[in-house]
Amino acid sequence: MDAHPKVSLKTNISDSNIDFYRDSVDIALRYGSPSYANLYGFKICNVPSLLCATPGYLAQHGSPQHPHELASHNGLFYQLHDIIHDTWAFSHSGIEYKIKMNGRHASNDGDLVRRWCTAGKGLAVKSCLDMSADLLSGKVVNIMPKFKPRPTELWLICPSRQSITPAVRLLRDMFKQKCSLILKQLHERGFIDDSAFI
C-alpha cells in the first residue's frame, strides 16, 4: 500500500479456510495447493517445516536427537476442525517416522502455537516462514535438522479468473519477493536446504 497508494486492503485473519462468496473475500493466502478445481491460484514458494524449541526449553528438558525421543517431550499442537494434529511425521534417508506426541497445548491459531513455542512451553512443528524472525534472532532453534517434517507450499488463491486483477498480480509479486528474501536468509544461516528453491 505504501508503494501503491490507490490500493486499499481489508483483511480477515483466520487459519480456517474461508468461503469466498459467503465471506465476500477476493483472495486468500493459504498453505497447501488449491484443493478445489474451481479455484485459481499462484504458487508463492515451497515452505519447509521445522521442529523448533527455545534454548531454555532444551536446557531444561534435553535436546532430542531422533524422532523416537520426542514422545517424552511436550508437543504444541495445531488444531483444525476439532482435529488435533498430534502425530508428527519426519523423513530421513528415505525412511519415514510417525510419532504420536503428548502435550497439553492445542490451538486453532497457528500464531498462538508459535508464541507458546517462543515462550518455552514445548516443541512445535511449524512453517519456516512462520518461525523465521524467531530463528534468525536466536529466540528458537531448529531441532533434529536431518529429520525433515513434511514441507508445504504457500499459495495465493482466487475464486475466479475475473478476480485476478492487476492489484492481485502486484500482491503476488510482492509475496514472492518477500518470501524469497526470507528463504534466502534462512538458507544462508543453515536452517533450510536447497529443496525450498526447487
PDB file of C-alpha atoms in Angstrom:
ATOM      1  CA  MET A   1       0.000   0.000   0.000  1.00  0.00           C
ATOM      2  CA  ASP A   2       2.974   2.306   0.579  1.00  0.00           C
ATOM      3  CA  ALA A   3       4.240   1.557  -2.932  1.00  0.00           C
ATOM      4  CA  HIS A   4       0.749   1.746  -4.497  1.00  0.00           C
ATOM      5  CA  PRO A   5      -1.324   4.403  -2.657  1.00  0.00           C
ATOM      6  CA  LYS A   6      -4.504   3.704  -4.670  1.00  0.00           C
ATOM      7  CA  VAL A   7      -4.673   0.127  -3.336  1.00  0.00           C
ATOM      8  CA  SER A   8      -6.862  -0.420  -0.265  1.00  0.00           C
ATOM      9  CA  LEU A   9      -6.895  -3.523   1.888  1.00  0.00           C
ATOM     10  CA  LYS A  10      -9.376  -5.199   4.219  1.00  0.00           C
ATOM     11  CA  THR A  11      -8.125  -8.359   5.960  1.00  0.00           C
ATOM     12  CA  ASN A  12      -9.771 -11.346   7.604  1.00  0.00           C
ATOM     13  CA  ILE A  13      -7.151 -13.168   9.710  1.00  0.00           C
ATOM     14  CA  SER A  14      -8.060 -16.803  10.312  1.00  0.00           C
ATOM     15  CA  ASP A  15      -6.436 -20.202   9.991  1.00  0.00           C
ATOM     16  CA  SER A  16      -9.704 -21.698   8.733  1.00  0.00           C
ATOM     17  CA  ASN A  17     -10.479 -21.884   5.018  1.00  0.00           C
ATOM     18  CA  ILE A  18     -12.979 -19.131   4.310  1.00  0.00           C
ATOM     19  CA  ASP A  19     -15.859 -19.342   1.866  1.00  0.00           C
ATOM     20  CA  PHE A  20     -15.018 -16.777  -0.830  1.00  0.00           C
ATOM     21  CA  TYR A  21     -18.634 -15.994  -1.636  1.00  0.00           C
ATOM     22  CA  ARG A  22     -20.237 -16.207   1.798  1.00  0.00           C
ATOM     23  CA  ASP A  23     -17.479 -14.123   3.395  1.00  0.00           C
ATOM     24  CA  SER A  24     -17.092 -11.765   0.402  1.00  0.00           C
ATOM     25  CA  VAL A  25     -13.352 -12.362   0.070  1.00  0.00           C
ATOM     26  CA  ASP A  26     -11.387 -11.588  -3.098  1.00  0.00           C
ATOM     27  CA  ILE A  27      -8.158 -13.501  -2.395  1.00  0.00           C
ATOM     28  CA  ALA A  28      -6.698 -15.770   0.269  1.00  0.00           C
ATOM     29  CA  LEU A  29      -3.165 -16.675   1.280  1.00  0.00           C
ATOM     30  CA  ARG A  30      -3.020 -20.382   2.165  1.00  0.00           C
ATOM     31  CA  TYR A  31      -0.590 -23.144   2.944  1.00  0.00           C
ATOM     32  CA  GLY A  32      -1.138 -26.067   0.581  1.00  0.00           C
ATOM     33  CA  SER A  33      -2.132 -26.096  -3.070  1.00  0.00           C
ATOM     34  CA  PRO A  34      -5.755 -25.366  -4.112  1.00  0.00           C
ATOM     35  CA  SER A  35      -7.992 -28.318  -3.293  1.00  0.00           C
ATOM     36  CA  TYR A  36     -10.927 -27.317  -5.491  1.00  0.00           C
ATOM     37  CA  ALA A  37     -10.863 -27.296  -9.309  1.00  0.00           C
ATOM     38  CA  ASN A  38     -12.948 -24.122  -9.443  1.00  0.00           C
ATOM     39  CA  LEU A  39     -10.297 -22.055  -7.612  1.00  0.00           C
ATOM     40  CA  TYR A  40      -7.367 -20.293  -9.253  1.00  0.00           C
ATOM     41  CA  GLY A  41      -4.059 -19.613  -7.658  1.00  0.00           C
ATOM     42  CA  PHE A  42      -0.432 -18.625  -7.823  1.00  0.00           C
ATOM     43  CA  LYS A  43       2.206 -20.640  -6.039  1.00  0.00           C
ATOM     44  CA  ILE A  44       4.313 -18.247  -3.995  1.00  0.00           C
ATOM     45  CA  CYS A  45       7.012 -20.651  -2.774  1.00  0.00           C
ATOM     46  CA  ASN A  46       7.918 -24.007  -1.271  1.00  0.00           C
ATOM     47  CA  VAL A  47       7.851 -23.914   2.529  1.00  0.00           C
ATOM     48  CA  PRO A  48       9.944 -26.333   4.582  1.00  0.00           C
ATOM     49  CA  SER A  49       8.619 -27.139   8.049  1.00  0.00           C
ATOM     50  CA  LEU A  50      10.945 -27.227  11.048  1.00  0.00           C
ATOM     51  CA  LEU A  51      10.863 -28.695  14.549  1.00  0.00           C
ATOM     52  CA  CYS A  52      11.513 -25.782  16.904  1.00  0.00           C
ATOM     53  CA  ALA A  53      12.025 -25.045  20.583  1.00  0.00           C
ATOM     54  CA  THR A  54      13.762 -22.427  22.710  1.00  0.00           C
ATOM     55  CA  PRO A  55      17.287 -22.996  24.012  1.00  0.00           C
ATOM     56  CA  GLY A  56      15.813 -22.659  27.515  1.00  0.00           C
ATOM     57  CA  TYR A  57      13.311 -25.461  26.976  1.00  0.00           C
ATOM     58  CA  LEU A  58      16.049 -27.734  25.620  1.00  0.00           C
ATOM     59  CA  ALA A  59      18.387 -26.907  28.507  1.00  0.00           C
ATOM     60  CA  GLN A  60      15.669 -27.936  30.946  1.00  0.00           C
ATOM     61  CA  HIS A  61      14.232 -30.965  29.134  1.00  0.00           C
ATOM     62  CA  GLY A  62      17.057 -32.165  26.897  1.00  0.00           C
ATOM     63  CA  SER A  63      17.568 -31.888  23.151  1.00  0.00           C
ATOM     64  CA  PRO A  64      16.159 -34.869  21.209  1.00  0.00           C
ATOM     65  CA  GLN A  65      18.427 -36.348  18.539  1.00  0.00           C
ATOM     66  CA  HIS A  66      15.973 -38.839  16.992  1.00  0.00           C
ATOM     67  CA  PRO A  67      12.175 -38.885  16.449  1.00  0.00           C
ATOM     68  CA  HIS A  68      11.851 -41.817  18.874  1.00  0.00           C
ATOM     69  CA  GLU A  69      12.975 -39.458  21.664  1.00  0.00           C
ATOM     70  CA  LEU A  70      10.134 -36.990  21.053  1.00  0.00           C
ATOM     71  CA  ALA A  71       7.301 -38.756  22.880  1.00  0.00           C
ATOM     72  CA  SER A  72       8.684 -37.711  26.279  1.00  0.00           C
ATOM     73  CA  HIS A  73       8.521 -34.017  25.317  1.00  0.00           C
ATOM     74  CA  ASN A  74       5.605 -31.576  25.470  1.00  0.00           C
ATOM     75  CA  GLY A  75       4.169 -31.075  21.990  1.00  0.00           C
ATOM     76  CA  LEU A  76       2.486 -27.823  20.972  1.00  0.00           C
ATOM     77  CA  PHE A  77      -0.302 -28.720  18.575  1.00  0.00           C
ATOM     78  CA  TYR A  78      -2.237 -27.097  15.773  1.00  0.00           C
ATOM     79  CA  GLN A  79      -5.936 -27.956  15.780  1.00  0.00           C
ATOM     80  CA  LEU A  80      -8.186 -27.693  12.723  1.00  0.00           C
ATOM     81  CA  HIS A  81     -11.902 -28.599  12.654  1.00  0.00           C
ATOM     82  CA  ASP A  82     -11.600 -30.201  16.126  1.00  0.00           C
ATOM     83  CA  ILE A  83      -8.790 -32.462  14.878  1.00  0.00           C
ATOM     84  CA  ILE A  84      -5.611 -32.079  16.921  1.00  0.00           C
ATOM     85  CA  HIS A  85      -2.521 -32.650  14.794  1.00  0.00           C
ATOM     86  CA  ASP A  86      -0.544 -34.586  17.402  1.00  0.00           C
ATOM     87  CA  THR A  87       1.013 -37.211  15.116  1.00  0.00           C
ATOM     88  CA  TRP A  88       4.182 -35.785  13.652  1.00  0.00           C
ATOM     89  CA  ALA A  89       5.906 -37.256  10.587  1.00  0.00           C
ATOM     90  CA  PHE A  90       9.597 -36.926   9.759  1.00  0.00           C
ATOM     91  CA  SER A  91      11.709 -38.325   6.929  1.00  0.00           C
ATOM     92  CA  HIS A  92      15.421 -39.071   6.746  1.00  0.00           C
ATOM     93  CA  SER A  93      17.343 -41.044   4.098  1.00  0.00           C
ATOM     94  CA  GLY A  94      14.093 -42.328   2.585  1.00  0.00           C
ATOM     95  CA  ILE A  95      12.699 -43.588   5.905  1.00  0.00           C
ATOM     96  CA  GLU A  96       9.556 -42.027   7.395  1.00  0.00           C
ATOM     97  CA  TYR A  97       8.942 -41.835  11.122  1.00  0.00           C
ATOM     98  CA  LYS A  98       5.487 -41.160  12.584  1.00  0.00           C
ATOM     99  CA  ILE A  99       5.420 -40.129  16.229  1.00  0.00           C
ATOM    100  CA  LYS A 100       2.305 -39.822  18.375  1.00  0.00           C
ATOM    101  CA  MET A 101       3.112 -36.871  20.600  1.00  0.00           C
ATOM    102  CA  ASN A 102       1.962 -35.944  24.080  1.00  0.00           C
ATOM    103  CA  GLY A 103       1.141 -32.392  25.054  1.00  0.00           C
ATOM    104  CA  ARG A 104      -1.172 -30.095  26.968  1.00  0.00           C
ATOM    105  CA  HIS A 105      -1.381 -27.222  24.459  1.00  0.00           C
ATOM    106  CA  ALA A 106      -3.540 -27.164  21.309  1.00  0.00           C
ATOM    107  CA  SER A 107      -4.980 -24.242  19.347  1.00  0.00           C
ATOM    108  CA  ASN A 108      -6.652 -23.494  16.030  1.00  0.00           C
ATOM    109  CA  ASP A 109      -4.483 -20.348  15.853  1.00  0.00           C
ATOM    110  CA  GLY A 110      -1.085 -21.102  14.317  1.00  0.00           C
ATOM    111  CA  ASP A 111       0.408 -17.899  15.705  1.00  0.00           C
ATOM    112  CA  LEU A 112      -0.583 -18.875  19.241  1.00  0.00           C
ATOM    113  CA  VAL A 113       1.289 -22.166  18.756  1.00  0.00           C
ATOM    114  CA  ARG A 114       4.290 -20.091  17.643  1.00  0.00           C
ATOM    115  CA  ARG A 115       4.034 -17.877  20.743  1.00  0.00           C
ATOM    116  CA  TRP A 116       3.830 -20.913  23.028  1.00  0.00           C
ATOM    117  CA  CYS A 117       6.977 -22.207  21.360  1.00  0.00           C
ATOM    118  CA  THR A 118       8.878 -18.926  21.761  1.00  0.00           C
ATOM    119  CA  ALA A 119       7.751 -18.818  25.416  1.00  0.00           C
ATOM    120  CA  GLY A 120       9.489 -22.150  26.034  1.00  0.00           C
ATOM    121  CA  LYS A 121       6.350 -24.246  26.573  1.00  0.00           C
ATOM    122  CA  GLY A 122       7.444 -27.167  24.351  1.00  0.00           C
ATOM    123  CA  LEU A 123       8.264 -28.335  20.836  1.00  0.00           C
ATOM    124  CA  ALA A 124       6.390 -27.239  17.712  1.00  0.00           C
ATOM    125  CA  VAL A 125       6.474 -28.273  14.063  1.00  0.00           C
ATOM    126  CA  LYS A 126       5.984 -25.023  12.178  1.00  0.00           C
ATOM    127  CA  SER A 127       6.446 -23.424   8.784  1.00  0.00           C
ATOM    128  CA  CYS A 128       9.909 -21.900   8.462  1.00  0.00           C
ATOM    129  CA  LEU A 129       8.207 -18.695   7.288  1.00  0.00           C
ATOM    130  CA  ASP A 130       6.136 -18.510  10.476  1.00  0.00           C
ATOM    131  CA  MET A 131       9.251 -19.015  12.618  1.00  0.00           C
ATOM    132  CA  SER A 132      11.740 -17.039  10.500  1.00  0.00           C
ATOM    133  CA  ALA A 133      12.138 -13.984  12.749  1.00  0.00           C
ATOM    134  CA  ASP A 134      12.436 -16.180  15.856  1.00  0.00           C
ATOM    135  CA  LEU A 135      15.015 -18.452  14.169  1.00  0.00           C
ATOM    136  CA  LEU A 136      17.094 -15.594  12.785  1.00  0.00           C
ATOM    137  CA  SER A 137      17.121 -13.812  16.155  1.00  0.00           C
ATOM    138  CA  GLY A 138      18.111 -16.981  18.043  1.00  0.00           C
ATOM    139  CA  LYS A 139      14.928 -16.998  20.107  1.00  0.00           C
ATOM    140  CA  VAL A 140      14.264 -20.571  18.905  1.00  0.00           C
ATOM    141  CA  VAL A 141      16.434 -23.257  17.348  1.00  0.00           C
ATOM    142  CA  ASN A 142      15.817 -25.951  14.758  1.00  0.00           C
ATOM    143  CA  ILE A 143      15.965 -29.405  16.379  1.00  0.00           C
ATOM    144  CA  MET A 144      16.985 -32.636  14.615  1.00  0.00           C
ATOM    145  CA  PRO A 145      17.638 -30.876  11.276  1.00  0.00           C
ATOM    146  CA  LYS A 146      18.414 -34.146   9.473  1.00  0.00           C
ATOM    147  CA  PHE A 147      14.867 -35.381  10.186  1.00  0.00           C
ATOM    148  CA  LYS A 148      12.568 -33.314   7.980  1.00  0.00           C
ATOM    149  CA  PRO A 149       8.895 -32.683   8.802  1.00  0.00           C
ATOM    150  CA  ARG A 150       6.544 -32.651   5.813  1.00  0.00           C
ATOM    151  CA  PRO A 151       7.016 -29.492   3.740  1.00  0.00           C
ATOM    152  CA  THR A 152       4.174 -27.461   2.325  1.00  0.00           C
ATOM    153  CA  GLU A 153       3.626 -24.684  -0.220  1.00  0.00           C
ATOM    154  CA  LEU A 154       2.316 -21.138   0.064  1.00  0.00           C
ATOM    155  CA  TRP A 155      -0.365 -20.129  -2.441  1.00  0.00           C
ATOM    156  CA  LEU A 156      -2.325 -17.002  -3.251  1.00  0.00           C
ATOM    157  CA  ILE A 157      -5.845 -18.232  -4.090  1.00  0.00           C
ATOM    158  CA  CYS A 158      -8.604 -16.509  -6.087  1.00  0.00           C
ATOM    159  CA  PRO A 159     -12.214 -17.681  -6.550  1.00  0.00           C
ATOM    160  CA  SER A 160     -12.280 -16.951 -10.308  1.00  0.00           C
ATOM    161  CA  ARG A 161     -10.179 -15.769 -13.230  1.00  0.00           C
ATOM    162  CA  GLN A 162     -12.050 -12.456 -13.133  1.00  0.00           C
ATOM    163  CA  SER A 163     -10.723 -11.792  -9.630  1.00  0.00           C
ATOM    164  CA  ILE A 164      -7.102 -11.901 -10.857  1.00  0.00           C
ATOM    165  CA  THR A 165      -6.734  -8.121 -11.169  1.00  0.00           C
ATOM    166  CA  PRO A 166      -3.578  -6.038 -11.647  1.00  0.00           C
ATOM    167  CA  ALA A 167      -3.629  -5.380  -7.884  1.00  0.00           C
ATOM    168  CA  VAL A 168      -3.695  -9.132  -7.207  1.00  0.00           C
ATOM    169  CA  ARG A 169      -0.725  -9.621  -9.531  1.00  0.00           C
ATOM    170  CA  LEU A 170       1.176  -6.878  -7.710  1.00  0.00           C
ATOM    171  CA  LEU A 171       0.385  -8.561  -4.388  1.00  0.00           C
ATOM    172  CA  ARG A 172       1.536 -11.920  -5.790  1.00  0.00           C
ATOM    173  CA  ASP A 173       4.834 -10.411  -6.911  1.00  0.00           C
ATOM    174  CA  MET A 174       5.360  -8.737  -3.536  1.00  0.00           C
ATOM    175  CA  PHE A 175       4.713 -12.007  -1.657  1.00  0.00           C
ATOM    176  CA  LYS A 176       7.134 -13.861  -3.934  1.00  0.00           C
ATOM    177  CA  GLN A 177       9.822 -11.240  -3.441  1.00  0.00           C
ATOM    178  CA  LYS A 178       9.467 -11.077   0.348  1.00  0.00           C
ATOM    179  CA  CYS A 179       9.238 -14.850   0.808  1.00  0.00           C
ATOM    180  CA  SER A 180      12.260 -15.357  -1.438  1.00  0.00           C
ATOM    181  CA  LEU A 181      14.266 -12.961   0.723  1.00  0.00           C
ATOM    182  CA  ILE A 182      13.244 -14.738   3.947  1.00  0.00           C
ATOM    183  CA  LEU A 183      14.015 -18.184   2.500  1.00  0.00           C
ATOM    184  CA  LYS A 184      17.399 -16.940   1.292  1.00  0.00           C
ATOM    185  CA  GLN A 185      18.251 -15.667   4.794  1.00  0.00           C
ATOM    186  CA  LEU A 186      17.199 -18.975   6.357  1.00  0.00           C
ATOM    187  CA  HIS A 187      19.235 -20.885   3.764  1.00  0.00           C
ATOM    188  CA  GLU A 188      22.341 -18.759   4.360  1.00  0.00           C
ATOM    189  CA  ARG A 189      22.069 -19.428   8.112  1.00  0.00           C
ATOM    190  CA  GLY A 190      21.687 -23.179   7.521  1.00  0.00           C
ATOM    191  CA  PHE A 191      18.091 -23.551   8.718  1.00  0.00           C
ATOM    192  CA  ILE A 192      16.800 -24.893   5.398  1.00  0.00           C
ATOM    193  CA  ASP A 193      18.377 -26.726   2.453  1.00  0.00           C
ATOM    194  CA  ASP A 194      18.127 -26.302  -1.311  1.00  0.00           C
ATOM    195  CA  SER A 195      14.725 -28.075  -1.533  1.00  0.00           C
ATOM    196  CA  ALA A 196      12.940 -24.790  -0.800  1.00  0.00           C
ATOM    197  CA  PHE A 197      14.185 -23.406  -4.114  1.00  0.00           C
ATOM    198  CA  ILE A 198      13.255 -26.319  -6.408  1.00  0.00           C
TER     199      ILE A 198
END
